[in-house]
Coordinates of N, CA, C and O in Angstrom, one line a residue:
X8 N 102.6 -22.3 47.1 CA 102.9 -22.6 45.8 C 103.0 -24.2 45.6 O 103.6 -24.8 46.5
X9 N 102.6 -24.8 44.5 CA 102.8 -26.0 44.1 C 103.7 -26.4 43.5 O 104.2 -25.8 42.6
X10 N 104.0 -27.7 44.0 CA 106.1 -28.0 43.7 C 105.4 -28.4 42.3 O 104.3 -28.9 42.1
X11 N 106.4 -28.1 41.4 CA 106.0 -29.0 40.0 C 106.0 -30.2 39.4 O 105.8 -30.4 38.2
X12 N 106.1 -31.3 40.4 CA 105.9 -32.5 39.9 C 103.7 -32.5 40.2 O 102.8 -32.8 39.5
X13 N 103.9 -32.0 41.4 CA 102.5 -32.1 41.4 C 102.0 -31.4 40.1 O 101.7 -32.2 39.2
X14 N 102.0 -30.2 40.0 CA 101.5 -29.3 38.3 C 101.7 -30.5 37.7 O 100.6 -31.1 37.4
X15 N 102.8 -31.2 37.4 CA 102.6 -32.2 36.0 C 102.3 -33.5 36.4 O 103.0 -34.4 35.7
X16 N 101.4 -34.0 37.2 CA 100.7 -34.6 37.6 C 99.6 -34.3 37.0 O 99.0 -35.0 36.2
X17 N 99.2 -33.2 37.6 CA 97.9 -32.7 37.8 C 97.1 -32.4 35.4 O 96.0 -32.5 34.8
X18 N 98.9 -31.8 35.0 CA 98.5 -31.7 33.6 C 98.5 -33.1 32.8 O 98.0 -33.0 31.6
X19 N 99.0 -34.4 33.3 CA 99.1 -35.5 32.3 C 97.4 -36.0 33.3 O 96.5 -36.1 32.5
X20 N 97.0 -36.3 34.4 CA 95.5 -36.5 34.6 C 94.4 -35.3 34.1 O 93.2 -35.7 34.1
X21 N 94.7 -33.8 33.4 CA 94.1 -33.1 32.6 C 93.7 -33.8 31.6 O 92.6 -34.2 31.4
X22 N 95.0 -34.2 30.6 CA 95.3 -34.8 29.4 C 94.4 -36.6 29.3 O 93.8 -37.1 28.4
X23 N 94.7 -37.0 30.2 CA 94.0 -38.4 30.1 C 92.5 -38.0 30.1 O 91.8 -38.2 29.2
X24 N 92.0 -37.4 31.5 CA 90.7 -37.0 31.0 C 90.0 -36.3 30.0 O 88.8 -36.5 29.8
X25 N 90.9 -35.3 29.0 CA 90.5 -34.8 27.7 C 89.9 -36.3 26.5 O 88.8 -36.4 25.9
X26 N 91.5 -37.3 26.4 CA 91.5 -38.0 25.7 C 90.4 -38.9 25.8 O 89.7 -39.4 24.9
X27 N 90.2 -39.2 27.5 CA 89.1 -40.6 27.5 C 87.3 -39.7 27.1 O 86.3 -40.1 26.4
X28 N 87.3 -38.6 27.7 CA 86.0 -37.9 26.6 C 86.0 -37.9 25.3 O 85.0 -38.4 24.7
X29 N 87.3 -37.2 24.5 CA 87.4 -37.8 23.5 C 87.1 -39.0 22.4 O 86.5 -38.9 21.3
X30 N 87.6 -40.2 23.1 CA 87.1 -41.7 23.4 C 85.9 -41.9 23.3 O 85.5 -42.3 22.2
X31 N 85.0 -41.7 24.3 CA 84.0 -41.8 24.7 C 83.3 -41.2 23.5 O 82.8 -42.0 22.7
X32 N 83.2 -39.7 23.1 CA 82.3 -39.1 22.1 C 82.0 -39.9 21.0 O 80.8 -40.3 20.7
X33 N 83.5 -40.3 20.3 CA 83.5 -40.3 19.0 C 82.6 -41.8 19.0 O 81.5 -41.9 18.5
X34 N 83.1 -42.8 19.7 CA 82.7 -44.5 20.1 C 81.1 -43.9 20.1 O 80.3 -44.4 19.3
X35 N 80.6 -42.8 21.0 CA 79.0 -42.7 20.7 C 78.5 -42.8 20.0 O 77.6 -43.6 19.7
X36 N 79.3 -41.6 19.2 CA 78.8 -41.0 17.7 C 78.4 -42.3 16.7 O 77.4 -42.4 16.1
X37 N 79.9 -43.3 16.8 CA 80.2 -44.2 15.8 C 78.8 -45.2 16.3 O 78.1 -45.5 15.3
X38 N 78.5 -45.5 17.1 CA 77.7 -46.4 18.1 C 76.4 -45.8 17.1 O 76.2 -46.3 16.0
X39 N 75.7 -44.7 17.5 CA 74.7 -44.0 16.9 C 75.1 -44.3 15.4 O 74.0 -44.7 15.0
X40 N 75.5 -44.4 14.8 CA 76.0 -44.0 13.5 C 75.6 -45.5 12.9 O 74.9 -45.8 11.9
X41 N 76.0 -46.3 13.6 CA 75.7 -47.9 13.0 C 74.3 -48.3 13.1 O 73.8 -49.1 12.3
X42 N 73.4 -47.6 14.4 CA 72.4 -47.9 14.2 C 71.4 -47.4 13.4 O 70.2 -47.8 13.5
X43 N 71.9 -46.6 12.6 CA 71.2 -45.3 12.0 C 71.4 -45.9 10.5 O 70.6 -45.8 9.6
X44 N 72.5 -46.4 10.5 CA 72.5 -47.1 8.9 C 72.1 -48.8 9.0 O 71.9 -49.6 8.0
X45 N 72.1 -49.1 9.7 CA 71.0 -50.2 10.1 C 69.9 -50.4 9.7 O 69.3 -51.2 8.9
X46 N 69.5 -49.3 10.5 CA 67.9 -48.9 10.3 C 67.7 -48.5 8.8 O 66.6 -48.9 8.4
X47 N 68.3 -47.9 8.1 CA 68.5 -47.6 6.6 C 68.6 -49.1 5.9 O 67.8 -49.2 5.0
X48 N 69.2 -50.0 6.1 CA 69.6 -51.0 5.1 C 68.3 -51.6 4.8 O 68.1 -52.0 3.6
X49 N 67.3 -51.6 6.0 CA 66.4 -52.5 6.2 C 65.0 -52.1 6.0 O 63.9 -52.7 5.9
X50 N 65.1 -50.9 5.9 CA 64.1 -50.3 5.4 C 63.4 -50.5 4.1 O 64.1 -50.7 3.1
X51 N 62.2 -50.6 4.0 CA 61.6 -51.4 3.1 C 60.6 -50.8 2.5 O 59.6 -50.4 3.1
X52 N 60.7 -50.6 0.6 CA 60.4 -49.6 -0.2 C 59.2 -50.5 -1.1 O 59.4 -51.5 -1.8
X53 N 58.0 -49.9 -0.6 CA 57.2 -50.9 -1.3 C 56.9 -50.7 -2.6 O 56.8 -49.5 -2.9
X54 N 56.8 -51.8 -3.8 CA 56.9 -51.8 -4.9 C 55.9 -51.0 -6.0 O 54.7 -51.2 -6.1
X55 N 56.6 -50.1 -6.7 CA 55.8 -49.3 -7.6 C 55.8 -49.3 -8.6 O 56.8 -48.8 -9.3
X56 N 54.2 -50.3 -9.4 CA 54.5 -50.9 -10.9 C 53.9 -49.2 -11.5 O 53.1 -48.5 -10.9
X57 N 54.7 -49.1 -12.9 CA 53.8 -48.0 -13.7 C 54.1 -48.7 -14.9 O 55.2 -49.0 -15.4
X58 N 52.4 -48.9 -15.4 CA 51.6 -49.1 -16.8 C 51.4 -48.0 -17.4 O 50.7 -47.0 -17.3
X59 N 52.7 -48.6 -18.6 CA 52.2 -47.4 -19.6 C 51.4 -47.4 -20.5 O 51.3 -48.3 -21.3
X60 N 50.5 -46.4 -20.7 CA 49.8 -46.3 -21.7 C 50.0 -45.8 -23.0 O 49.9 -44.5 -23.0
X61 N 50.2 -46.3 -24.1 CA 50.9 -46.0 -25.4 C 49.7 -45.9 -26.3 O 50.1 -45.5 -27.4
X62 N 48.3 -46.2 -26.3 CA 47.4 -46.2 -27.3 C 46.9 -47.3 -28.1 O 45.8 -47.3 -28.7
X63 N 48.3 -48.8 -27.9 CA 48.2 -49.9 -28.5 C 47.3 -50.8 -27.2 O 47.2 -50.7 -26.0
X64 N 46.8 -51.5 -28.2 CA 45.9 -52.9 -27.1 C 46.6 -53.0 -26.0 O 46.2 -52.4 -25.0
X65 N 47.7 -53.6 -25.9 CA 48.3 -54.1 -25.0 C 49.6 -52.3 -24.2 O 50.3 -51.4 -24.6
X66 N 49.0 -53.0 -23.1 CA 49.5 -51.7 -22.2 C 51.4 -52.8 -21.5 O 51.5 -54.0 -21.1
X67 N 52.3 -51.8 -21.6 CA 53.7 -51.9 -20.9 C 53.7 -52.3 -19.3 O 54.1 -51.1 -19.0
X68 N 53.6 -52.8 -18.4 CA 53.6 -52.5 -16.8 C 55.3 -53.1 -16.2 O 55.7 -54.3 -16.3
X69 N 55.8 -52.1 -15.7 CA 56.9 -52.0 -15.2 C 56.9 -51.9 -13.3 O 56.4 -51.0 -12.6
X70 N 57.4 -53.2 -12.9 CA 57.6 -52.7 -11.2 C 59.2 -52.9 -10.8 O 60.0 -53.8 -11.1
X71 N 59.3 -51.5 -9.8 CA 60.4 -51.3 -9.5 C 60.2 -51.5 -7.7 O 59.3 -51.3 -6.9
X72 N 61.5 -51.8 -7.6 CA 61.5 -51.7 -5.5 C 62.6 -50.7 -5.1 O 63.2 -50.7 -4.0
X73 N 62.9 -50.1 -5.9 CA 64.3 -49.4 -5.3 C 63.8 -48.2 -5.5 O 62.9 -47.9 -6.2
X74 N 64.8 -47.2 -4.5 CA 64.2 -45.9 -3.8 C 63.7 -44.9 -4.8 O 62.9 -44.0 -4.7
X75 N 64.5 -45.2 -5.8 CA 64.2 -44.0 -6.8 C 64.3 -44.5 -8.6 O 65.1 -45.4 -8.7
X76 N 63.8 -44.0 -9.6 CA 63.4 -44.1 -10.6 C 63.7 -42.3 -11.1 O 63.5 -41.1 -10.7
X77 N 64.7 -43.4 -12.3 CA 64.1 -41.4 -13.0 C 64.0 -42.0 -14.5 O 64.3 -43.1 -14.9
X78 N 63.4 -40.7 -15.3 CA 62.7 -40.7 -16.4 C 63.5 -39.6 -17.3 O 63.5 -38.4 -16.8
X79 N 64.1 -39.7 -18.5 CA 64.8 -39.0 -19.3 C 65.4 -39.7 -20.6 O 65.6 -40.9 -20.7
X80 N 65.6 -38.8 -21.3 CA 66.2 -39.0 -22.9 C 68.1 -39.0 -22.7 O 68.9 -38.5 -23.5
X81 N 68.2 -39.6 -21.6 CA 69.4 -39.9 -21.6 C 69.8 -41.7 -20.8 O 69.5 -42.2 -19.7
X82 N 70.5 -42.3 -22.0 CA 70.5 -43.8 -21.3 C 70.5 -44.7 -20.2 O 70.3 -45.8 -19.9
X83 N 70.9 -43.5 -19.8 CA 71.5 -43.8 -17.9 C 70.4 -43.6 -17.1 O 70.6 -43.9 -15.9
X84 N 69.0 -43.1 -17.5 CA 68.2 -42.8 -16.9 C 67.6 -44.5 -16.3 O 68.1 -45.5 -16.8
X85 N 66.8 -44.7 -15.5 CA 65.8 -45.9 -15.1 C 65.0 -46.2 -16.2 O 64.7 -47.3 -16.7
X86 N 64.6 -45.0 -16.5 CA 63.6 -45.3 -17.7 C 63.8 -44.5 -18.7 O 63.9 -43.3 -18.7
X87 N 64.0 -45.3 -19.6 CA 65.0 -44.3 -20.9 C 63.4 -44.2 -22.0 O 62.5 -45.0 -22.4
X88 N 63.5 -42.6 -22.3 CA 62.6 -42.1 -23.3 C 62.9 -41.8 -24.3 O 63.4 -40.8 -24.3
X89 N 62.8 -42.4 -25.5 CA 63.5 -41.6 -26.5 C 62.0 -40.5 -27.7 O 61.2 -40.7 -28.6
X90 N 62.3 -39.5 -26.8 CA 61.2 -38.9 -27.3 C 61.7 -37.0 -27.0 O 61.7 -36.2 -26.0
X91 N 61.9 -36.8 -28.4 CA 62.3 -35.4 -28.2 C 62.1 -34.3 -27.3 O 63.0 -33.5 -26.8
X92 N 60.4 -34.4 -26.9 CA 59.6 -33.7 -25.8 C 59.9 -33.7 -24.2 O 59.4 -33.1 -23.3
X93 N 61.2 -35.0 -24.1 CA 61.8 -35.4 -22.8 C 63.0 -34.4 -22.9 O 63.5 -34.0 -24.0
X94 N 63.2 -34.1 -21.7 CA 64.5 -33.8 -21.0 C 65.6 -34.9 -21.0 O 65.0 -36.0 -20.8
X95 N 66.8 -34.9 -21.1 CA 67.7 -35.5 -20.7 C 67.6 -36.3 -19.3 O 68.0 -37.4 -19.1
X96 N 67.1 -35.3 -18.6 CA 67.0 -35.9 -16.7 C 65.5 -35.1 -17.0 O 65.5 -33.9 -17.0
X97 N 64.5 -35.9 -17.1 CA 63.4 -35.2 -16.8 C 62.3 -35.1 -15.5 O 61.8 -34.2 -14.9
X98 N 62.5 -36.5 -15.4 CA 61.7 -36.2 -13.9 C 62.2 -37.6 -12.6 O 62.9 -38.5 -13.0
X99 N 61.9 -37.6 -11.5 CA 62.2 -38.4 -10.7 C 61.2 -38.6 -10.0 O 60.2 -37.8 -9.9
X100 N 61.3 -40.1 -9.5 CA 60.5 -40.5 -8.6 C 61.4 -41.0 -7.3 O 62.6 -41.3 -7.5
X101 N 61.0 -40.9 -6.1 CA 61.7 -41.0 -4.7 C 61.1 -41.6 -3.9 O 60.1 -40.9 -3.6
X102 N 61.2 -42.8 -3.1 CA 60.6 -42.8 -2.3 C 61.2 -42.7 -0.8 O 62.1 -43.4 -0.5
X103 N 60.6 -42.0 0.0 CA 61.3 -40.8 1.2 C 59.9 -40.9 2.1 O 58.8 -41.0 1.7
X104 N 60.5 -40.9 3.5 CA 59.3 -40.6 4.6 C 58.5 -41.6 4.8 O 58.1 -41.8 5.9
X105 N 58.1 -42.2 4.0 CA 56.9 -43.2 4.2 C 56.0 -42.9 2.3 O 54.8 -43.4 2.1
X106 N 56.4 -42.5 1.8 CA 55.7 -42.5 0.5 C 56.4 -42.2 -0.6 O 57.5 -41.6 -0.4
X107 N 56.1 -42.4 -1.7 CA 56.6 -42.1 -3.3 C 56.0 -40.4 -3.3 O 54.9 -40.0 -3.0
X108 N 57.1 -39.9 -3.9 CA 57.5 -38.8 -4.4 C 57.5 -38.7 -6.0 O 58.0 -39.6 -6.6
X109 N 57.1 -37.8 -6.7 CA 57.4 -37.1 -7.8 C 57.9 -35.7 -8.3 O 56.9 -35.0 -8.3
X110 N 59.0 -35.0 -8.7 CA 59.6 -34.2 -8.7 C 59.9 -34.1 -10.5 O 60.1 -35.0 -11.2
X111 N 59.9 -32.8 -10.9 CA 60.5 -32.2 -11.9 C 61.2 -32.0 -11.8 O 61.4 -31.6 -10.6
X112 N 62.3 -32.1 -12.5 CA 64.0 -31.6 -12.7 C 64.1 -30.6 -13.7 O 64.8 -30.6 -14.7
X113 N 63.4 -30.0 -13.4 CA 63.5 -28.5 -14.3 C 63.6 -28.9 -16.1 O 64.4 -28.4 -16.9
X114 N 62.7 -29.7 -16.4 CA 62.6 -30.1 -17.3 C 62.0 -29.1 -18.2 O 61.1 -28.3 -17.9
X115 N 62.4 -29.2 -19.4 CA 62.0 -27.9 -20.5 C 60.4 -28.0 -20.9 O 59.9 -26.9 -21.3
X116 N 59.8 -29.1 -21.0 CA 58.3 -29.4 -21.0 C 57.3 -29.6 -20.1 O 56.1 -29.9 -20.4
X117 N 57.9 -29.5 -18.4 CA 57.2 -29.7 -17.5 C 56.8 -31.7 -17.5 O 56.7 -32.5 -18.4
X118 N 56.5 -31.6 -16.2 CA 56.2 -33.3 -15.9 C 54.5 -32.7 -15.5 O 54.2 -31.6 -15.0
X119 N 53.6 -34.0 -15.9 CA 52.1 -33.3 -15.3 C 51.6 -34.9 -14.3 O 52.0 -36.1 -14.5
X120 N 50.8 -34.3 -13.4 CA 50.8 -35.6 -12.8 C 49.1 -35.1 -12.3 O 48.8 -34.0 -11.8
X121 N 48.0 -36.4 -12.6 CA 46.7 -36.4 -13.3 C 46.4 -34.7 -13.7 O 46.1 -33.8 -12.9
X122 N 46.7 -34.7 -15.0 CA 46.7 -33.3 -16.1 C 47.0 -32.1 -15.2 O 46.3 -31.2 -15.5
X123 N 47.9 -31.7 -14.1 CA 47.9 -31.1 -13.7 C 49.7 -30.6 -13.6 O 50.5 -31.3 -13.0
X124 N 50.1 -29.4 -14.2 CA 51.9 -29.4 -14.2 C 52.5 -29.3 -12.7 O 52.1 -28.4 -11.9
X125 N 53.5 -30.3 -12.5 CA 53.8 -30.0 -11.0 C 55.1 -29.1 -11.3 O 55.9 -28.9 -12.2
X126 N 55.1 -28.6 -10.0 CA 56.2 -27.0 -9.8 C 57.1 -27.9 -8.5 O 58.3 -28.0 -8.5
X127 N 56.2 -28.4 -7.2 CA 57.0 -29.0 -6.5 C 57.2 -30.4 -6.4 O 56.8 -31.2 -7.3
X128 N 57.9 -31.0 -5.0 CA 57.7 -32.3 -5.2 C 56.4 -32.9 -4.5 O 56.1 -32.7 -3.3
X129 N 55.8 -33.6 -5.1 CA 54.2 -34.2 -5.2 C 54.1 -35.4 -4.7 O 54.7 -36.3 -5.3
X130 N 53.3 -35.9 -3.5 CA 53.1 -37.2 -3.1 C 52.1 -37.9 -4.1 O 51.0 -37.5 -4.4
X131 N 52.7 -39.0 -4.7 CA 52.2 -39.9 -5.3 C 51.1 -41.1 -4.7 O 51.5 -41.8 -3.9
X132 N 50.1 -41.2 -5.1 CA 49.2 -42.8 -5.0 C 48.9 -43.4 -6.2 O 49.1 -43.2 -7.4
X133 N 48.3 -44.4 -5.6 CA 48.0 -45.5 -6.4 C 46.1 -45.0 -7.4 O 45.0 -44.6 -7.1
X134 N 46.9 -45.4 -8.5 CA 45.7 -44.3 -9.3 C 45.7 -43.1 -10.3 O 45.0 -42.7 -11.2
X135 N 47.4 -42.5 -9.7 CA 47.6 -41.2 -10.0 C 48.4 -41.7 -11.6 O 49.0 -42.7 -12.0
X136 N 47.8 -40.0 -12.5 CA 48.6 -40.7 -14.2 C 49.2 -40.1 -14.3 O 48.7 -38.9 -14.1
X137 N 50.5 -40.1 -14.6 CA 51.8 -39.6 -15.1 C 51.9 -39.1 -16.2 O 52.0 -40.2 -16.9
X138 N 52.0 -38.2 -17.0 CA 52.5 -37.5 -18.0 C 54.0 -36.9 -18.4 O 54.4 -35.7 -18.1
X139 N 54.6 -37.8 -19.2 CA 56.0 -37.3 -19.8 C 56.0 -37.5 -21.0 O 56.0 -38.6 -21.7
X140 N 56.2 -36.1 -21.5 CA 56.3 -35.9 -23.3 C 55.4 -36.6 -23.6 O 54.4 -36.5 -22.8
X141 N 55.4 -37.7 -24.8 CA 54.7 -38.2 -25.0 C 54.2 -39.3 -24.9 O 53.6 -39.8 -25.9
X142 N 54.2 -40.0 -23.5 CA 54.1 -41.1 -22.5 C 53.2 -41.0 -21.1 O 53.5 -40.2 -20.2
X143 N 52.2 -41.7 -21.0 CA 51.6 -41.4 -20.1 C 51.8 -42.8 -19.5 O 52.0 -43.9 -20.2
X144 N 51.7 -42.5 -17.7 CA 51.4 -44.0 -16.9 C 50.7 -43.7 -15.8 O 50.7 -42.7 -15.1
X145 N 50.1 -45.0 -15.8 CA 49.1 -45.2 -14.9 C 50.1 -45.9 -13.5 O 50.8 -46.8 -13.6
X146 N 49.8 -45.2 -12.2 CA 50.7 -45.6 -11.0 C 49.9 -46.4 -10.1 O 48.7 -46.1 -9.9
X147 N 50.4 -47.7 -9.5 CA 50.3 -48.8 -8.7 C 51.3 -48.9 -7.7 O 52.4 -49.2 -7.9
X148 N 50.8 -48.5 -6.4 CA 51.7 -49.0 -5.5 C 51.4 -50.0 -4.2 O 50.6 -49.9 -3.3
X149 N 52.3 -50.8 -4.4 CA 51.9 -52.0 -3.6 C 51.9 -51.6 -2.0 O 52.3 -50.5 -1.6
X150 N 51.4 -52.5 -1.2 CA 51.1 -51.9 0.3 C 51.9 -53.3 0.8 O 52.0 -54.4 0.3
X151 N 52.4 -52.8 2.1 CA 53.4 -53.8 2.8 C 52.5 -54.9 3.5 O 51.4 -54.6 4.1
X152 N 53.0 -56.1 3.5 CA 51.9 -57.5 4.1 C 52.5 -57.3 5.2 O 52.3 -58.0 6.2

């Protein structure tokens, strides 16, 4: 049998070794974790002008660099529509993976993208025309130098 100083020896060197894995994990995790939002900060969203086409001589062209754009009849939107035929939150743009994204938000008139209604989310190019309510745009996206 073992005298009990040894046992509680043996349970406070248990305990240290629990703690310094412990230690160890979380400092990984945290380690991983910085590099991962790093890599995020610096990531680099190349710029997507959209020309709108309104019917007048002179065409609107808008360029954005940030990840996402949305389109809706509510103020807060990126691009504010005031056009009955819009949704409140009508549609979004994302850019994710390596390209621009276009998504419906379950908008009550559908988003169409070159005359065609999208259901899911749709990789965008340069070229492609946008249709919202009563606003169309022509999409430009810049390529990284």
């Amino acid at each position: 049998m073992l005298a009990p100083s040894i046992v509680l020896i043996l349970r406070i060197l248990l305990v240290l070794v629990l703690y310094t894995f412990l230690g160890w994990t979380i400092y990984t995790l945290w380690k991983d974790l910085k590099i991962k939002s790093m890599a995020v900060q610096i990531q680099k969203v190349p710029t997507i002008t959209l020309i709108e086409h309104s019917g007048v001589a002179e065409n609107k062209e808008n360029s954005y660099s940030v990840p996402e754009i949305t389109f809706g009849r509510d103020p807060g939107n990126t691009i504010y529509l005031d056009d009955e035929t819009v949704s409140n939150r009508h549609a979004v743009l994302n850019y994710r993976n390596g390209h621009w994204w276009i998504e419906d938000i379950f908008s009550t008139n559908g988003t169409y993208l070159n005359d065609e209604k999208i259901a899911t989310p749709t990789i965008l190019i340069s070229g492609d025309d946008i249709h919202i309510g009563n606003q169309f745009y022509e999409v430009r996206i810049s390529e990284f130098s």
